PDB file of C-alpha atoms in Angstrom:
ATOM      1  CA  MET A1207     -86.252 -27.861 -73.752  1.00 43.00           C
ATOM      2  CA  LYS A1208     -83.320 -29.678 -72.170  1.00 49.00           C
ATOM      3  CA  VAL A1209     -81.158 -26.541 -72.414  1.00 46.00           C
ATOM      4  CA  SER A1210     -83.682 -24.299 -70.635  1.00 49.00           C
ATOM      5  CA  LYS A1211     -84.288 -26.915 -67.928  1.00 46.00           C
ATOM      6  CA  ALA A1212     -80.542 -27.225 -67.313  1.00 43.00           C
ATOM      7  CA  LEU A1213     -80.193 -23.430 -67.316  1.00 41.00           C
ATOM      8  CA  GLY A1214     -83.057 -23.170 -64.803  1.00 41.00           C
ATOM      9  CA  ILE A1215     -81.413 -25.716 -62.495  1.00 40.00           C
ATOM     10  CA  LEU A1216     -78.091 -23.868 -62.786  1.00 41.00           C
ATOM     11  CA  LEU A1217     -79.713 -20.511 -61.976  1.00 38.00           C
ATOM     12  CA  LEU A1218     -81.512 -22.044 -58.974  1.00 38.00           C
ATOM     13  CA  ALA A1219     -78.242 -23.530 -57.717  1.00 39.00           C
ATOM     14  CA  VAL A1220     -76.463 -20.164 -58.065  1.00 40.00           C
ATOM     15  CA  LEU A1221     -79.299 -18.407 -56.243  1.00 37.00           C
ATOM     16  CA  LEU A1222     -79.261 -20.897 -53.357  1.00 36.00           C
ATOM     17  CA  VAL A1223     -75.490 -20.658 -52.977  1.00 36.00           C
ATOM     18  CA  SER A1224     -75.545 -16.852 -52.981  1.00 38.00           C
ATOM     19  CA  LEU A1225     -78.230 -16.511 -50.271  1.00 38.00           C
ATOM     20  CA  PRO A1226     -76.934 -15.879 -46.741  1.00 44.00           C
ATOM     21  CA  CYS A1227     -77.031 -19.012 -44.616  1.00 45.00           C
ATOM     22  CA  HIS A1228     -77.886 -17.070 -41.474  1.00 59.00           C
ATOM     23  CA  ALA A1229     -79.437 -13.701 -40.814  1.00 79.00           C
ATOM     24  CA  ALA A1230     -80.036 -12.123 -37.433  1.00 84.00           C
ATOM     25  CA  THR A1231     -83.664 -12.081 -36.380  1.00 87.00           C
ATOM     26  CA  GLY A1232     -85.573 -10.710 -33.415  1.00 90.00           C
ATOM     27  CA  ASN A1233     -83.273  -9.162 -30.816  1.00 95.00           C
ATOM     28  CA  GLN A1234     -80.070 -10.835 -31.991  1.00 97.00           C
ATOM     29  CA  GLY A1235     -77.214  -8.340 -32.013  1.00 98.00           C
ATOM     30  CA  TYR A1236     -78.902  -5.851 -29.681  1.00 98.00           C
ATOM     31  CA  ALA A1237     -77.801  -4.938 -26.160  1.00 98.00           C
ATOM     32  CA  VAL A1238     -79.939  -5.668 -23.093  1.00 98.00           C
ATOM     33  CA  TYR A1239     -79.726  -4.067 -19.650  1.00 98.00           C
ATOM     34  CA  ARG A1240     -80.995  -4.558 -16.106  1.00 98.00           C
ATOM     35  CA  ASP A1241     -80.465  -2.558 -12.920  1.00 98.00           C
ATOM     36  CA  GLY A1242     -79.207  -3.597  -9.500  1.00 96.00           C
ATOM     37  CA  VAL A1243     -75.409  -3.296  -9.713  1.00 95.00           C
ATOM     38  CA  ALA A1244     -73.185  -1.739  -7.010  1.00 90.00           C
ATOM     39  CA  PHE A1245     -75.997  -0.971  -4.547  1.00 91.00           C
ATOM     40  CA  ASN A1246     -78.180  -0.007  -7.517  1.00 92.00           C
ATOM     41  CA  LEU A1247     -75.765   2.727  -8.642  1.00 92.00           C
ATOM     42  CA  THR A1248     -75.547   1.324 -12.167  1.00 95.00           C
ATOM     43  CA  TRP A1249     -76.838  -1.394 -14.496  1.00 98.00           C
ATOM     44  CA  HIS A1250     -75.654  -4.683 -15.987  1.00 98.00           C
ATOM     45  CA  ALA A1251     -75.307  -5.213 -19.762  1.00 98.00           C
ATOM     46  CA  GLY A1252     -75.145  -8.011 -22.301  1.00 98.00           C
ATOM     47  CA  ILE A1253     -75.642  -8.798 -26.004  1.00 98.00           C
ATOM     48  CA  MET A1254     -78.528 -10.932 -27.259  1.00 98.00           C
ATOM     49  CA  VAL A1255     -77.118 -13.818 -29.290  1.00 98.00           C
ATOM     50  CA  GLN A1256     -80.490 -15.489 -29.882  1.00 96.00           C
ATOM     51  CA  PRO A1257     -83.666 -14.009 -31.457  1.00 93.00           C
ATOM     52  CA  ASN A1258     -85.421 -14.012 -28.076  1.00 90.00           C
ATOM     53  CA  SER A1259     -84.755 -15.100 -24.516  1.00 87.00           C
ATOM     54  CA  SER A1260     -87.647 -17.503 -24.009  1.00 83.00           C
ATOM     55  CA  ASN A1261     -86.460 -20.662 -25.728  1.00 80.00           C
ATOM     56  CA  TYR A1262     -82.701 -20.544 -25.330  1.00 90.00           C
ATOM     57  CA  ALA A1263     -80.343 -21.463 -22.488  1.00 89.00           C
ATOM     58  CA  GLU A1264     -77.572 -19.394 -24.106  1.00 95.00           C
ATOM     59  CA  ALA A1265     -79.578 -16.277 -24.943  1.00 97.00           C
ATOM     60  CA  ILE A1266     -77.251 -13.504 -23.710  1.00 98.00           C
ATOM     61  CA  SER A1267     -73.477 -13.041 -23.866  1.00 98.00           C
ATOM     62  CA  HIS A1268     -72.154 -11.084 -20.895  1.00 98.00           C
ATOM     63  CA  ALA A1269     -69.419 -10.603 -18.295  1.00 98.00           C
ATOM     64  CA  PRO A1270     -71.212 -11.400 -15.004  1.00 97.00           C
ATOM     65  CA  GLY A1271     -68.631  -9.870 -12.671  1.00 95.00           C
ATOM     66  CA  GLY A1272     -66.619 -10.871  -9.634  1.00 94.00           C
ATOM     67  CA  SER A1273     -64.884 -14.202 -10.056  1.00 96.00           C
ATOM     68  CA  GLU A1274     -67.240 -15.260 -12.869  1.00 97.00           C
ATOM     69  CA  ARG A1275     -65.798 -15.121 -16.361  1.00 98.00           C
ATOM     70  CA  SER A1276     -67.536 -14.081 -19.566  1.00 98.00           C
ATOM     71  CA  GLY A1277     -70.132 -16.546 -20.793  1.00 98.00           C
ATOM     72  CA  TYR A1278     -73.778 -17.086 -21.679  1.00 98.00           C
ATOM     73  CA  ALA A1279     -76.865 -16.557 -19.552  1.00 97.00           C
ATOM     74  CA  THR A1280     -80.557 -17.270 -19.706  1.00 96.00           C
ATOM     75  CA  TYR A1281     -82.829 -14.259 -19.380  1.00 96.00           C
ATOM     76  CA  SER A1282     -83.616 -15.101 -15.729  1.00 95.00           C
ATOM     77  CA  LYS A1283     -79.952 -15.638 -14.854  1.00 96.00           C
ATOM     78  CA  PHE A1284     -79.083 -12.340 -16.543  1.00 97.00           C
ATOM     79  CA  LEU A1285     -81.814 -10.535 -14.538  1.00 96.00           C
ATOM     80  CA  ASN A1286     -80.699 -12.143 -11.254  1.00 96.00           C
ATOM     81  CA  GLY A1287     -83.891 -10.915  -9.583  1.00 97.00           C
ATOM     82  CA  LYS A1288     -83.367  -7.301 -10.672  1.00 97.00           C
ATOM     83  CA  ASN A1289     -85.406  -4.975 -12.942  1.00 97.00           C
ATOM     84  CA  TYR A1290     -85.162  -5.305 -16.713  1.00 97.00           C
ATOM     85  CA  LYS A1291     -84.333  -1.982 -18.432  1.00 98.00           C
ATOM     86  CA  GLY A1292     -84.828  -2.832 -22.103  1.00 97.00           C
ATOM     87  CA  VAL A1293     -83.259  -3.522 -25.490  1.00 98.00           C
ATOM     88  CA  TYR A1294     -80.861  -0.940 -26.956  1.00 98.00           C
ATOM     89  CA  ARG A1295     -78.934  -0.427 -30.181  1.00 98.00           C
ATOM     90  CA  PRO A1296     -76.261   1.976 -31.443  1.00 98.00           C
ATOM     91  CA  SER A1297     -77.463   5.294 -32.858  1.00 95.00           C
ATOM     92  CA  THR A1298     -76.443   4.087 -36.329  1.00 93.00           C
ATOM     93  CA  THR A1299     -78.919   1.752 -38.054  1.00 92.00           C
ATOM     94  CA  MET A1300     -77.729  -1.847 -38.396  1.00 96.00           C
ATOM     95  CA  SER A1301     -78.482  -4.362 -41.129  1.00 97.00           C
ATOM     96  CA  ASN A1302     -79.056  -8.053 -40.347  1.00 97.00           C
ATOM     97  CA  HIS A1303     -75.526  -8.721 -41.610  1.00 98.00           C
ATOM     98  CA  ASP A1304     -74.166  -6.109 -39.182  1.00 98.00           C
ATOM     99  CA  LYS A1305     -76.052  -7.776 -36.335  1.00 98.00           C
ATOM    100  CA  ASP A1306     -74.648 -11.156 -37.407  1.00 98.00           C
ATOM    101  CA  LEU A1307     -71.119  -9.739 -36.985  1.00 98.00           C
ATOM    102  CA  VAL A1308     -71.973  -8.389 -33.521  1.00 98.00           C
ATOM    103  CA  VAL A1309     -73.461 -11.761 -32.515  1.00 98.00           C
ATOM    104  CA  ALA A1310     -70.356 -13.600 -33.751  1.00 98.00           C
ATOM    105  CA  THR A1311     -68.114 -11.284 -31.711  1.00 98.00           C
ATOM    106  CA  ALA A1312     -70.329 -11.646 -28.619  1.00 98.00           C
ATOM    107  CA  ARG A1313     -70.291 -15.441 -28.950  1.00 98.00           C
ATOM    108  CA  TYR A1314     -66.504 -15.433 -29.205  1.00 98.00           C
ATOM    109  CA  ILE A1315     -66.228 -13.376 -26.005  1.00 98.00           C
ATOM    110  CA  ALA A1316     -68.677 -15.656 -24.173  1.00 98.00           C
ATOM    111  CA  GLU A1317     -66.894 -18.825 -25.261  1.00 98.00           C
ATOM    112  CA  ARG A1318     -63.416 -17.574 -24.294  1.00 98.00           C
ATOM    113  CA  HIS A1319     -64.419 -17.240 -20.600  1.00 98.00           C
ATOM    114  CA  ILE A1320     -62.498 -13.996 -20.146  1.00 98.00           C
ATOM    115  CA  ASN A1321     -61.677 -12.671 -16.658  1.00 98.00           C
ATOM    116  CA  TYR A1322     -63.712  -9.768 -15.292  1.00 97.00           C
ATOM    117  CA  LYS A1323     -62.345  -6.198 -15.091  1.00 95.00           C
ATOM    118  CA  LEU A1324     -63.915  -3.820 -12.562  1.00 92.00           C
ATOM    119  CA  ASP A1325     -61.926  -0.605 -12.966  1.00 90.00           C
ATOM    120  CA  GLY A1326     -62.320  -0.145 -16.718  1.00 91.00           C
ATOM    121  CA  MET A1327     -64.047  -1.640 -19.728  1.00 94.00           C
ATOM    122  CA  ILE A1328     -61.339  -3.852 -21.134  1.00 95.00           C
ATOM    123  CA  THR A1329     -57.705  -5.005 -21.008  1.00 96.00           C
ATOM    124  CA  MET A1330     -55.968  -6.374 -24.104  1.00 96.00           C
ATOM    125  CA  THR A1331     -52.589  -7.804 -25.004  1.00 97.00           C
ATOM    126  CA  ASP A1332     -50.503  -5.189 -26.816  1.00 96.00           C
ATOM    127  CA  ARG A1333     -48.339  -6.777 -29.501  1.00 95.00           C
ATOM    128  CA  GLY A1334     -47.846  -3.521 -31.392  1.00 95.00           C
ATOM    129  CA  GLN A1335     -50.893  -4.169 -33.593  1.00 97.00           C
ATOM    130  CA  THR A1336     -53.058  -1.278 -34.830  1.00 97.00           C
ATOM    131  CA  ARG A1337     -56.312  -2.938 -33.672  1.00 97.00           C
ATOM    132  CA  PHE A1338     -57.072  -5.392 -30.919  1.00 98.00           C
ATOM    133  CA  VAL A1339     -58.829  -8.499 -32.233  1.00 98.00           C
ATOM    134  CA  PRO A1340     -61.128 -10.519 -29.918  1.00 97.00           C
ATOM    135  CA  SER A1341     -58.380 -13.021 -29.052  1.00 97.00           C
ATOM    136  CA  ASP A1342     -56.326 -10.137 -27.563  1.00 98.00           C
ATOM    137  CA  ILE A1343     -58.878  -9.525 -24.785  1.00 98.00           C
ATOM    138  CA  THR A1344     -57.649 -10.623 -21.341  1.00 98.00           C
ATOM    139  CA  GLN A1345     -60.172  -8.845 -19.068  1.00 98.00           C
ATOM    140  CA  ILE A1346     -63.587  -7.326 -19.753  1.00 98.00           C
ATOM    141  CA  ARG A1347     -66.477  -5.620 -17.959  1.00 97.00           C
ATOM    142  CA  CYS A1348     -70.126  -6.051 -18.991  1.00 98.00           C
ATOM    143  CA  ASP A1349     -70.341  -2.649 -20.715  1.00 97.00           C
ATOM    144  CA  GLY A1350     -67.000  -3.494 -22.331  1.00 97.00           C
ATOM    145  CA  VAL A1351     -68.677  -6.510 -23.957  1.00 98.00           C
ATOM    146  CA  VAL A1352     -71.273  -4.201 -25.506  1.00 98.00           C
ATOM    147  CA  GLU A1353     -68.747  -1.505 -26.440  1.00 97.00           C
ATOM    148  CA  TYR A1354     -66.284  -3.947 -28.011  1.00 98.00           C
ATOM    149  CA  CYS A1355     -68.892  -5.986 -29.929  1.00 98.00           C
ATOM    150  CA  TYR A1356     -70.277  -2.841 -31.573  1.00 98.00           C
ATOM    151  CA  GLU A1357     -67.141  -0.755 -32.042  1.00 98.00           C
ATOM    152  CA  TYR A1358     -64.990  -3.622 -33.325  1.00 98.00           C
ATOM    153  CA  ASN A1359     -67.624  -3.997 -36.051  1.00 98.00           C
ATOM    154  CA  GLY A1360     -67.720  -0.267 -36.875  1.00 98.00           C
ATOM    155  CA  PHE A1361     -70.617   1.035 -34.743  1.00 98.00           C
ATOM    156  CA  PRO A1362     -69.619   3.916 -32.428  1.00 97.00           C
ATOM    157  CA  ILE A1363     -70.990   3.961 -28.895  1.00 97.00           C
ATOM    158  CA  TYR A1364     -68.794   6.040 -26.574  1.00 95.00           C
ATOM    159  CA  GLY A1365     -65.619   8.092 -26.812  1.00 90.00           C
ATOM    160  CA  ALA A1366     -66.281  10.844 -29.411  1.00 88.00           C
ATOM    161  CA  GLY A1367     -63.029  11.047 -31.439  1.00 91.00           C
ATOM    162  CA  TYR A1368     -61.706   8.041 -29.522  1.00 93.00           C
ATOM    163  CA  TRP A1369     -64.760   5.817 -29.925  1.00 95.00           C
ATOM    164  CA  ASP A1370     -63.185   2.621 -31.346  1.00 97.00           C
ATOM    165  CA  ILE A1371     -62.278   0.591 -28.258  1.00 97.00           C
ATOM    166  CA  SER A1372     -60.536  -1.969 -30.503  1.00 98.00           C
ATOM    167  CA  LYS A1373     -58.007   0.653 -31.670  1.00 97.00           C
ATOM    168  CA  ASN A1374     -54.537   0.274 -30.167  1.00 97.00           C
ATOM    169  CA  ASP A1375     -54.077   3.907 -29.226  1.00 94.00           C
ATOM    170  CA  PRO A1376     -53.293   5.218 -25.695  1.00 93.00           C
ATOM    171  CA  ASP A1377     -55.872   8.040 -25.857  1.00 93.00           C
ATOM    172  CA  THR A1378     -58.600   5.676 -27.064  1.00 93.00           C
ATOM    173  CA  GLN A1379     -57.865   3.120 -24.368  1.00 92.00           C
ATOM    174  CA  ARG A1380     -57.694   5.828 -21.685  1.00 89.00           C
ATOM    175  CA  ALA A1381     -61.127   7.133 -22.764  1.00 88.00           C
ATOM    176  CA  HIS A1382     -62.642   3.711 -22.053  1.00 88.00           C
ATOM    177  CA  ASP A1383     -60.630   2.907 -18.927  1.00 84.00           C
ATOM    178  CA  THR A1384     -62.973   4.501 -16.400  1.00 76.00           C
ATOM    179  CA  MET A1385     -66.104   3.916 -14.384  1.00 70.00           C
ATOM    180  CA  VAL A1386     -66.787   7.576 -13.645  1.00 69.00           C
ATOM    181  CA  PHE A1387     -67.573   8.826 -17.149  1.00 85.00           C
ATOM    182  CA  ILE A1388     -68.876   5.574 -18.618  1.00 91.00           C
ATOM    183  CA  ASN A1389     -70.648   2.625 -17.021  1.00 94.00           C
ATOM    184  CA  PRO A1390     -73.505   0.386 -18.221  1.00 96.00           C
ATOM    185  CA  GLN A1391     -76.289   2.810 -17.265  1.00 97.00           C
ATOM    186  CA  ILE A1392     -74.566   5.841 -18.795  1.00 96.00           C
ATOM    187  CA  GLN A1393     -73.723   3.766 -21.875  1.00 97.00           C
ATOM    188  CA  ALA A1394     -77.365   2.839 -22.441  1.00 98.00           C
ATOM    189  CA  GLN A1395     -79.058   6.095 -21.504  1.00 97.00           C
ATOM    190  CA  SER A1396     -76.577   8.565 -23.007  1.00 96.00           C
ATOM    191  CA  TYR A1397     -75.083   6.821 -26.033  1.00 97.00           C
ATOM    192  CA  MET A1398     -77.594   4.264 -27.290  1.00 98.00           C
ATOM    193  CA  VAL A1399     -81.169   4.134 -28.577  1.00 98.00           C
ATOM    194  CA  GLN A1400     -83.790   2.194 -26.621  1.00 98.00           C
ATOM    195  CA  ILE A1401     -85.894   0.109 -29.007  1.00 96.00           C
ATOM    196  CA  SER A1402     -88.027  -1.857 -26.553  1.00 96.00           C
ATOM    197  CA  THR A1403     -88.851  -2.323 -22.878  1.00 95.00           C
ATOM    198  CA  ALA A1404     -90.587  -5.659 -23.511  1.00 93.00           C
ATOM    199  CA  LYS A1405     -88.879  -8.892 -22.515  1.00 91.00           C
ATOM    200  CA  PRO A1406     -86.522  -9.827 -25.363  1.00 91.00           C
TER     201      PRO A1406
END
């Protein structure tokens, strides 16, 4: 009896250790959008880093624009009096683990307080590396936050054969360095899947 009790305790301990300590829930890891940018010519984007927006001061990671650096926002601060456009995801299905990786990347960008970039999605420090890691980012636009968080973790959004914005390749970076062919509204409506219009 002692042997089976000890074996049971050992199996329970192994099971508890092997379970994930955190799994994305609700809207964590999904992109959110609102309108009202540049005389209502485009939208604003961010990544949900909490399950919902109601109970959290740091619900959304985004790059607000102007002189404001990347950071967190409440749902109301993210909206800024404009119209909410919904929750979106990449066209490829994501597991909770995948969403955890996106959330971790979005949190890193928010907590680094990165300068805003208007004329393209992102600027990174080129040290001759094959991929740009999050610490390489020196400037970022709101749709760049979404693009980088997904593509760095293997989920294509925009760019066809040059979709991985984290790849250190001139053609790839040129594909993302525009506001004519890609901006937050085009990103959401043309390259992502809307999963909800309800408040996150």
